[in-house]
Coordinates of C-alpha atoms in Angstrom, one line a residue:
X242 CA -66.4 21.3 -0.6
X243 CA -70.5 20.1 0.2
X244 CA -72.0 22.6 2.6
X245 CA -72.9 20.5 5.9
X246 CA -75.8 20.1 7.0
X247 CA -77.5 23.1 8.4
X248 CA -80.5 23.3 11.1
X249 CA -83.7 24.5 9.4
X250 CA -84.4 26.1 12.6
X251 CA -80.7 28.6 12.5
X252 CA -81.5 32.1 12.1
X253 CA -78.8 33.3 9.5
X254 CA -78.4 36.3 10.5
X255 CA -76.4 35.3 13.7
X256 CA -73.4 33.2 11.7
X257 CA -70.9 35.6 10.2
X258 CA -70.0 38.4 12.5
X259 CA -66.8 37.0 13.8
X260 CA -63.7 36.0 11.7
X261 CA -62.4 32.4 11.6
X262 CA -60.5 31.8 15.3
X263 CA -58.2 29.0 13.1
X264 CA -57.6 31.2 9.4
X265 CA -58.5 34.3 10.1
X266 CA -61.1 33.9 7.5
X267 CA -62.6 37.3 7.6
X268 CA -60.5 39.3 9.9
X269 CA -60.2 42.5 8.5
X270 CA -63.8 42.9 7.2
X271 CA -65.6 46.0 8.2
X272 CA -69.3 43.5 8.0
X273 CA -67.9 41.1 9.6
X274 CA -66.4 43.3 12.5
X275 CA -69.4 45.2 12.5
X276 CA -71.7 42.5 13.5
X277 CA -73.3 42.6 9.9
X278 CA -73.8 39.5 7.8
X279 CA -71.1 39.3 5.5
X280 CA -72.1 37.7 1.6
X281 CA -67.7 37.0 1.0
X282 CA -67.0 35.8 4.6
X283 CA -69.4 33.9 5.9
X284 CA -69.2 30.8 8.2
X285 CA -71.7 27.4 7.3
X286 CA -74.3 27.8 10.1
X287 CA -74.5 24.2 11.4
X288 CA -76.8 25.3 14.9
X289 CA -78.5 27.9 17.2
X290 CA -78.7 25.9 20.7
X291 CA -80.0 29.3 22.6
X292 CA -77.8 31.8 22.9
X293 CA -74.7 29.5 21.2
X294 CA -74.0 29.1 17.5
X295 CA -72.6 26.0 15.9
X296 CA -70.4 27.2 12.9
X297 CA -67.8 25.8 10.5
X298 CA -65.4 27.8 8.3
X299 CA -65.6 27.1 4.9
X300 CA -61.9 28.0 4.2
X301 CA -60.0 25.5 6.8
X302 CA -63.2 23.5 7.9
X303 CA -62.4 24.4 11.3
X304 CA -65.6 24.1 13.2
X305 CA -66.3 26.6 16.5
X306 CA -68.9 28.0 18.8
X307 CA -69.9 31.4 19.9
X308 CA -71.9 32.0 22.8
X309 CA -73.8 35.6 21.5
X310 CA -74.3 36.5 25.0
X311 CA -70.4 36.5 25.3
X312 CA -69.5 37.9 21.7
X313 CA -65.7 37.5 22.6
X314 CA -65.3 34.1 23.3
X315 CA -65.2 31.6 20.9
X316 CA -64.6 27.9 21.4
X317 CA -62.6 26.3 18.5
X318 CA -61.8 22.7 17.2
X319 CA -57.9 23.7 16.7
X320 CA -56.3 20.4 17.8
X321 CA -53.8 21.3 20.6
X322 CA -54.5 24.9 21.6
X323 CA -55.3 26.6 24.8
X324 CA -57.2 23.5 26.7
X325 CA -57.7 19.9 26.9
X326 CA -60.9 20.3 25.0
X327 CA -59.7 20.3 21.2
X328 CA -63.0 20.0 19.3
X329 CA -67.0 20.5 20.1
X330 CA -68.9 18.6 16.6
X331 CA -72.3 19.4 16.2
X332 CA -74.2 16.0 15.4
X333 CA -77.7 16.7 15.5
X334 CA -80.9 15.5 18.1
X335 CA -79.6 13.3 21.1
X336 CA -75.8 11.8 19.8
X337 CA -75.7 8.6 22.8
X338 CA -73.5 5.7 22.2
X339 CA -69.9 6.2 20.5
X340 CA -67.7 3.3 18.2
X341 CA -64.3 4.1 17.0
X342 CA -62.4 2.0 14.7
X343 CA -59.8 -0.2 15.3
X344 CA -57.2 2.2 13.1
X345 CA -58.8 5.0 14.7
X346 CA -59.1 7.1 11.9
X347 CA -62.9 6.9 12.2
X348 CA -65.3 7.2 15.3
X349 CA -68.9 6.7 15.1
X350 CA -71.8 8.4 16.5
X351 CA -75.1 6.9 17.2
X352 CA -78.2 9.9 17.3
X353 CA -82.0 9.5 17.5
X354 CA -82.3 8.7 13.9
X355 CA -78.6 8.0 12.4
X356 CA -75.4 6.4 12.9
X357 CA -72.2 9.6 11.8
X358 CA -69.0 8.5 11.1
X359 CA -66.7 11.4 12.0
X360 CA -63.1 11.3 10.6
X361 CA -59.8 12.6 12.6
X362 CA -60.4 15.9 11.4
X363 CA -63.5 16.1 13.7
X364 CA -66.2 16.5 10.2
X365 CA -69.3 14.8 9.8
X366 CA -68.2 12.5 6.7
X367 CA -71.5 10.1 6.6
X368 CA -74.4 9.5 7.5
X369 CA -76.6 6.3 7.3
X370 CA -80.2 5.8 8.7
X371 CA -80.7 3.5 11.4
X372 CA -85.0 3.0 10.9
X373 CA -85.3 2.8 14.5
X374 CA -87.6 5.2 16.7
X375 CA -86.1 4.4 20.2
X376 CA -82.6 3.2 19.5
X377 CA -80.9 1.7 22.5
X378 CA -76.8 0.6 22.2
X379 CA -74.5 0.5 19.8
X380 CA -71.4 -2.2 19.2
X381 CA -68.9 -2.7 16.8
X382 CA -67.6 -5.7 16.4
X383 CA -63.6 -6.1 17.6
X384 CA -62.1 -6.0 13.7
X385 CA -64.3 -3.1 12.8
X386 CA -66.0 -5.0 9.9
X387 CA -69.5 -4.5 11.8
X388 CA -72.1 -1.9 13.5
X389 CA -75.1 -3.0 15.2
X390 CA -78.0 -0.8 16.1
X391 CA -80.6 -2.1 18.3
X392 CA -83.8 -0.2 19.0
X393 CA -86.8 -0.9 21.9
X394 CA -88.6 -1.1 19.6
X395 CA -86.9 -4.6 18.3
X396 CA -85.8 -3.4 15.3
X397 CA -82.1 -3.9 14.4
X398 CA -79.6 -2.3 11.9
X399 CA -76.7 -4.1 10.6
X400 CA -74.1 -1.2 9.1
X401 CA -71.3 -2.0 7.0
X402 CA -68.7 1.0 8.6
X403 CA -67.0 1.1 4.9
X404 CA -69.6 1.8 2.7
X405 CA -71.7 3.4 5.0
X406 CA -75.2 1.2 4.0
X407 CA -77.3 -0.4 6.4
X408 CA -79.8 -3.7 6.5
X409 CA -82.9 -2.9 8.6
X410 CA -84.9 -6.1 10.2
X411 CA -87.4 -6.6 12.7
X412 CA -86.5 -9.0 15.6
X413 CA -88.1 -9.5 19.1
X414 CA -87.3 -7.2 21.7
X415 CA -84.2 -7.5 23.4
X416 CA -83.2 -7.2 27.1
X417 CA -79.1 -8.1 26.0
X418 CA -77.1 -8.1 23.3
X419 CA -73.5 -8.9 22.1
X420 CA -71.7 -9.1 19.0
X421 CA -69.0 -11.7 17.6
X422 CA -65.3 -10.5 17.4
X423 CA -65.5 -11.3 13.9
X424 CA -68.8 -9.2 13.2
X425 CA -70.1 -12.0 11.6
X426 CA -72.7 -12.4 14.1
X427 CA -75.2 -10.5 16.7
X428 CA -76.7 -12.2 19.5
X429 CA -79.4 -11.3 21.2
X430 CA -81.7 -12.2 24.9
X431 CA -85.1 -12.2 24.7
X432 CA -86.9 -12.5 27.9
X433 CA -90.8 -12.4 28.9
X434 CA -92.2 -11.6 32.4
X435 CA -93.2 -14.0 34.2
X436 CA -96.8 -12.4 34.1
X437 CA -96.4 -13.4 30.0
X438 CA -95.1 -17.1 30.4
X439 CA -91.5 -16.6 32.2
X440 CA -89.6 -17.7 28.9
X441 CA -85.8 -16.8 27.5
X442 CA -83.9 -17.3 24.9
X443 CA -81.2 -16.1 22.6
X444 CA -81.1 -15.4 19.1
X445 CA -77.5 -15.9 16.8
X446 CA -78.7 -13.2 14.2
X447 CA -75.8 -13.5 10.9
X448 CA -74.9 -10.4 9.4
X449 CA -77.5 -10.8 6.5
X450 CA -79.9 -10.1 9.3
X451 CA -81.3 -13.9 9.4
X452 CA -81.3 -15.6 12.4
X453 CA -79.3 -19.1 12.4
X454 CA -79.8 -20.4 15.6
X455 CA -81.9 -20.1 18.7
X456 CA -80.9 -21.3 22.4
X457 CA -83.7 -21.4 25.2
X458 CA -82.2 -20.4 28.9
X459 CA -83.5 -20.4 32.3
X460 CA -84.4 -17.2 34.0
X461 CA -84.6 -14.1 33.1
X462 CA -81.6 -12.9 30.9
X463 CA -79.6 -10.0 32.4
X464 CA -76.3 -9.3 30.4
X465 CA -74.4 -11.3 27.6
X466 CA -70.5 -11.8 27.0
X467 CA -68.3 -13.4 24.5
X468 CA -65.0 -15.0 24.8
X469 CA -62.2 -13.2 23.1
X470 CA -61.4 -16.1 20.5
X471 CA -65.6 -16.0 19.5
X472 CA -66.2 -19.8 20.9
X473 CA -68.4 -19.1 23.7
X474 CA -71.1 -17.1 24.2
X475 CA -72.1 -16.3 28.3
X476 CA -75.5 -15.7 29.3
X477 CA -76.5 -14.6 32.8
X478 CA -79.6 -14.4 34.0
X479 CA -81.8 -14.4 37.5
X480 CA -84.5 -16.8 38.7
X481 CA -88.0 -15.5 38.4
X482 CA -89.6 -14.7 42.2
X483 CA -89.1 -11.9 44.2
X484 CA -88.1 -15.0 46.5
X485 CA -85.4 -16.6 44.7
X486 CA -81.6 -16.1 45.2
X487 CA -78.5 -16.5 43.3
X488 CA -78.4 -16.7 39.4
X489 CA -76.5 -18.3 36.6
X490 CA -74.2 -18.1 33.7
X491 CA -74.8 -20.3 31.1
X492 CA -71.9 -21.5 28.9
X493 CA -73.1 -21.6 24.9
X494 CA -71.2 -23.5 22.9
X495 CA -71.3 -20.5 19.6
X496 CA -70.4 -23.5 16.9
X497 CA -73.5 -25.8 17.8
X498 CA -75.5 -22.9 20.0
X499 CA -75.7 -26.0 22.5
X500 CA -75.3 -25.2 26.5
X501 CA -71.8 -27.2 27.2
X502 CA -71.7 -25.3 31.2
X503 CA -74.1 -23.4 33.5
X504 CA -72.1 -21.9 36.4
X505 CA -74.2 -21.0 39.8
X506 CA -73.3 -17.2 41.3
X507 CA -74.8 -16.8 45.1
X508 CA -76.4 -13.4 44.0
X509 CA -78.6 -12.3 41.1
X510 CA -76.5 -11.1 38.0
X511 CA -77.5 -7.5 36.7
X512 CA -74.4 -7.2 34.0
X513 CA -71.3 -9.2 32.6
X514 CA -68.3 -8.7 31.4
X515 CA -65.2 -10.7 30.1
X516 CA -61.6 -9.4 29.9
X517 CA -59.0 -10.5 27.6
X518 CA -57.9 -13.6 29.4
X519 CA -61.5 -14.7 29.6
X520 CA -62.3 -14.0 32.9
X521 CA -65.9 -13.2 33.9
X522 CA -66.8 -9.9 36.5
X523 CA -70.4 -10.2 37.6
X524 CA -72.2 -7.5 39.0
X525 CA -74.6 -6.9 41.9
X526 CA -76.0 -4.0 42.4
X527 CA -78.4 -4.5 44.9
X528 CA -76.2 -6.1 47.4
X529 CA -73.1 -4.1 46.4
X530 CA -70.7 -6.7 45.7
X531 CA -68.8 -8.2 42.3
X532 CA -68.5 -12.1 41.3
X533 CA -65.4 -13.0 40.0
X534 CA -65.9 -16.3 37.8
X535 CA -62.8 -18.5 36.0
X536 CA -65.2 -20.2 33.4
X537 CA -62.0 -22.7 33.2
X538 CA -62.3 -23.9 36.6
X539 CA -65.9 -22.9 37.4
X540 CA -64.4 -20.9 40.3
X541 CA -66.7 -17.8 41.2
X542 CA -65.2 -15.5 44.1
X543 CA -67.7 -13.2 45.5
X544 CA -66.0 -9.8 46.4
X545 CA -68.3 -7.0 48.3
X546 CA -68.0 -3.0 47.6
X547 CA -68.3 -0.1 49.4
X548 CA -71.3 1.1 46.7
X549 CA -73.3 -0.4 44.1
X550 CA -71.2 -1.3 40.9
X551 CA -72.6 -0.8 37.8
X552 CA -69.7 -1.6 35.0
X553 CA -66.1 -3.4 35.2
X554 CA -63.3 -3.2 33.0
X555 CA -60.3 -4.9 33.0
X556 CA -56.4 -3.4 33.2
X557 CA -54.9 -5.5 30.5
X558 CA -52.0 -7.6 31.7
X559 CA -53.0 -7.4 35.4
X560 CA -54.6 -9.1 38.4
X561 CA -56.5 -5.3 38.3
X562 CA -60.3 -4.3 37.5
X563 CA -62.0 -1.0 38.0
X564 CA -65.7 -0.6 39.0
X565 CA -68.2 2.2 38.1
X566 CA -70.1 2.4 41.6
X567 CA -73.1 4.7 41.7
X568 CA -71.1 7.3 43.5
X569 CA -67.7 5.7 43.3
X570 CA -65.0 4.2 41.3
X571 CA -63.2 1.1 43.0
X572 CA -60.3 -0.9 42.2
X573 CA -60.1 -4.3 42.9
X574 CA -57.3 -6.7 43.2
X575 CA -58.5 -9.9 41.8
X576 CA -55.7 -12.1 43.1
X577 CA -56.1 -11.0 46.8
X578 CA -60.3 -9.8 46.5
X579 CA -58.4 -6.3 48.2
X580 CA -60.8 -3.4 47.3
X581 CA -59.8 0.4 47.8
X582 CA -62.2 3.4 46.3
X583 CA -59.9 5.4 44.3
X584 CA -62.2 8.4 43.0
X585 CA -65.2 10.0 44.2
X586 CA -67.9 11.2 42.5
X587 CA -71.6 12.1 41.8
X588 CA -72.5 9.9 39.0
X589 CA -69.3 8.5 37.5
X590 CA -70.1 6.2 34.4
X591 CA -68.6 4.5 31.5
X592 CA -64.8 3.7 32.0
X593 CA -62.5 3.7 29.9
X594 CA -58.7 2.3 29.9
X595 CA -55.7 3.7 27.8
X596 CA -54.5 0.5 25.3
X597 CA -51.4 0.9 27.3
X598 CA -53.4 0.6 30.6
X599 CA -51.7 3.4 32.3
X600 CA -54.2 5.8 31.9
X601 CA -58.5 5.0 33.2
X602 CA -61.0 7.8 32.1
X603 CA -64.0 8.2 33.5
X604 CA -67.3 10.9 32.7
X605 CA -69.0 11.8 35.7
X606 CA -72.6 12.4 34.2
X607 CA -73.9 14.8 37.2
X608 CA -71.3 17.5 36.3
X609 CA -70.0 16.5 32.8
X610 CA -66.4 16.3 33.9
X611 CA -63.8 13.8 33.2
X612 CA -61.6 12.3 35.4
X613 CA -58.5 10.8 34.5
X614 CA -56.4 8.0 36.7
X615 CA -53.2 6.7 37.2
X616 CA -53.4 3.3 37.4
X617 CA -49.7 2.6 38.8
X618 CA -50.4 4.2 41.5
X619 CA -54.5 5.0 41.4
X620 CA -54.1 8.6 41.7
X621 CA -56.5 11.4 40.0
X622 CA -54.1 13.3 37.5
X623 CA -56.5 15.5 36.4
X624 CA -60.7 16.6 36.5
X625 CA -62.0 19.1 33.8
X626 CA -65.7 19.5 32.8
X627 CA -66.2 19.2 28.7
X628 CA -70.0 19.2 28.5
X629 CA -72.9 20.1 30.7
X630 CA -74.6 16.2 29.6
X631 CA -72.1 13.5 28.9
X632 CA -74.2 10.6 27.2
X633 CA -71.2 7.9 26.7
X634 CA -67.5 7.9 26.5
X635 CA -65.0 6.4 24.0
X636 CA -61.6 6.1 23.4
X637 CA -59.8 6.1 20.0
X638 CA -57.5 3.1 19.2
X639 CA -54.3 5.0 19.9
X640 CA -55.9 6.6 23.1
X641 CA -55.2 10.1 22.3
X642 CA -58.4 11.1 22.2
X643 CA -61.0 10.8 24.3
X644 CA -65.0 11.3 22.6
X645 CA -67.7 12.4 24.8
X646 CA -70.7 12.7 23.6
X647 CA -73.9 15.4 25.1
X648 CA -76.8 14.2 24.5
X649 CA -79.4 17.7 25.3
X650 CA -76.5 20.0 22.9
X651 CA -75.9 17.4 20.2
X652 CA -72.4 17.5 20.2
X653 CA -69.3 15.2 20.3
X654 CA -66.8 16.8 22.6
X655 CA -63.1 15.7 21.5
X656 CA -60.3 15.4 24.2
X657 CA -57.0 15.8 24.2
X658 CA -55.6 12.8 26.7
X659 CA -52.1 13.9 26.5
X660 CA -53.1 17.1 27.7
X661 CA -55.3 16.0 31.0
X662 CA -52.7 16.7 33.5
X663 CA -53.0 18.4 37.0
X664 CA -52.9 21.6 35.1
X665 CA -55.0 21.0 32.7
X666 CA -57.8 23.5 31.8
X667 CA -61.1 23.2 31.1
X668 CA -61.7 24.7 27.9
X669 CA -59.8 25.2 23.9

């Protein structure tokens, strides 16, 4: 087997003096027992993160952490064992946005510097560049045949999830961006100030990394979604003015790029979001309320919150959608506009449904737990913290595990769903 990756920074000394919690590997070894640094059983030192070391066991691969101010307890990746928490991967400087694939065999990790495609095993298999020095979201496109990187910086990396390569180009600065079911294309919102001309647009970028099309929009772009079957792209954006009120969606037509609606909302747009039947949730944070919008029928319904929302998703199959307030989660009923605040928190963020929609997960970023819901009757089955910094959230395809990512500890933190139940402990 390749030896992973190891910090430059480890100190050595501090990796063998505990057997393998998974093989045994080295159970039985005065050195090892001893504290010494064993030459036969030695773990692969993958981090020192102060008084925690990252290792992996070169035997079963299994990958753990020891805390050396508490010698005795070891945290394992053994999938199944002891807690909800099944494996802790070590992924280098500031891991942020997570992808998995659609067979979910594969889940994908964006850092400072990379993009790491960890398999079901919980290893680091690959690793490509992503040439960016501030990267800023992630997204894979729905059949898995595309990874987009963008950056602040404007640079964007288009990564082939197979093969593992990447195509770096340089495009404008983006304040949105979206990507084709069919990965064949990214789109992109560029926006200026008004202070630097007021102007908008949006970029069709191909997969090649050229840019194919162009459409100019009015206002300043806030969020971007695309219908399910790819054939039209939504744009909202806000007037410029402190003044002005209300916003738009503009309707592009993604074979011609040409705008074939634009749909008035009575409150500035901040982000957007389409489900699978093609309806539109607009948020509002500053006046705590949600837009509703049936491009079909041009029908927006206005629907006000308790607190600020931040994200929607969609229960699949139902008149249901969940909110991510600033301090709250909400459920709304889309057919009646009936709200009820089904979880409290301090910063709960990036929500998550089961495939099966039963189950919503949510990361509350202030205390790195997780919460998990039932949506039949919007109860909380279980809360258990799983890092001190949760960065983003993720199911896999099956929805057996959930991926948190901490971005201060570089780690992946890999959950058991099936064992987040009102008993459910915190650690493996």
């Amino acid at each position: 087997m390749s030896q992973p990756h190891i910090d430059p920074d480890a100190d050595p000394s501090r990796r063998a003096w505990l057997a393998c919690p998974n093989c045994d590997h080295g159970a039985g070894c005065a050195d090892c027992q001893s504290g010494r640094n064993c030459a036969t059983h030695w773990q692969y030192l993958l981090k020192n993160a102060a008084s925690r070391v990252f290792l992996q066991c070169p035997t079963c691969l299994c990958t753990w952490t020891v805390d050396t101010a508490e010698r005795n307890r070891r945290t394992r990746a053994r999938p199944g064992v002891d807690g909800v928490v099944v494996a802790e991967v070590w992924l280098g400087t500031f891991p942020r946005d997570i992808v998995t694939s659609p067979s979910g065999e594969l889940v994908y990790v964006m850092t400072v510097d990379s993009v790491k495609a960890v398999d079901r095993q919980h290893r680091v298999i690959a690793t490509v560049p992503i040439g960016a020095d501030e990267p800023k979201r992630m997204m894979m496109s729905s059949d898995g045949s595309r990874i987009y990187v963008t950056s602040y910086d404007g640079a964007l990396s288009i990564i082939d999830p197979v093969g593992m390569t990447s195509k770096i180009v340089a495009k404008p600065r983006s304040t949105a961006a979206v990507v084709s079911p069919d990965g064949n294309y990214v789109y992109l919102a560029h926006s200026h100030a008004r202070r630097d001309g007021g102007s908008a647009w949006v970029s069709a970028i191909r997969a090649d990394g050229v840019a194919v099309a162009f459409a100019a929009i009015d206002g300043f772009i806030t969020g971007m979604a695309v219908s399910p079957n790819g054939r039209r792209l939504y744009v909202a954006s806000s007037p410029y003015g402190e003044e002005a009120r209300g916003g738009t969606i503009a309707v592009l037509d993604t074979a011609s790029y040409q705008a074939v609606d634009v749909i008035a909302v009575d409150e500035a747009p901040e982000s957007i979001t389409v489900d699978a039947d093609g309806i539109l949730y607009v948020t509002h944070f500053h006046i705590n309320s949600v837009s509703v919008v049936d491009p079909g029928t041009r029908c927006a319904i206005s629907i006000t919150l308790d607190d600020a929302p931040m994200e929607v998703v969609a229960r699949p199959d139902t008149e249901f959608a969940y909110t991510a307030n600033a301090h709250s989660v909400t459920v709304i009923d889309t057919t009646t506009s009936a709200t009820n605040n089904v979880m409290a928190g301090k910063l709960p963020r990036r929500l998550c449904i089961s495939p099966d929609g039963q189950r919503l997960y949510a990361a509350d970023f202030a205390d790195g737990s997780v919460w998990a819901l039932d949506t039949s009757n919007n109860s909380v089955v279980a809360t258990v913290t799983v890092c001190a910094h949760p960065a983003a959230v993720s199911l896999s395809a099956d929805g057996e595990l959930l991926y948190v990512t901490d971005d201060r500890a570089g780690t992946l933190t890999v959950v058991a769903t099936a064992l987040l139940t009102p008993n459910a402990r915190d650690g493996m």
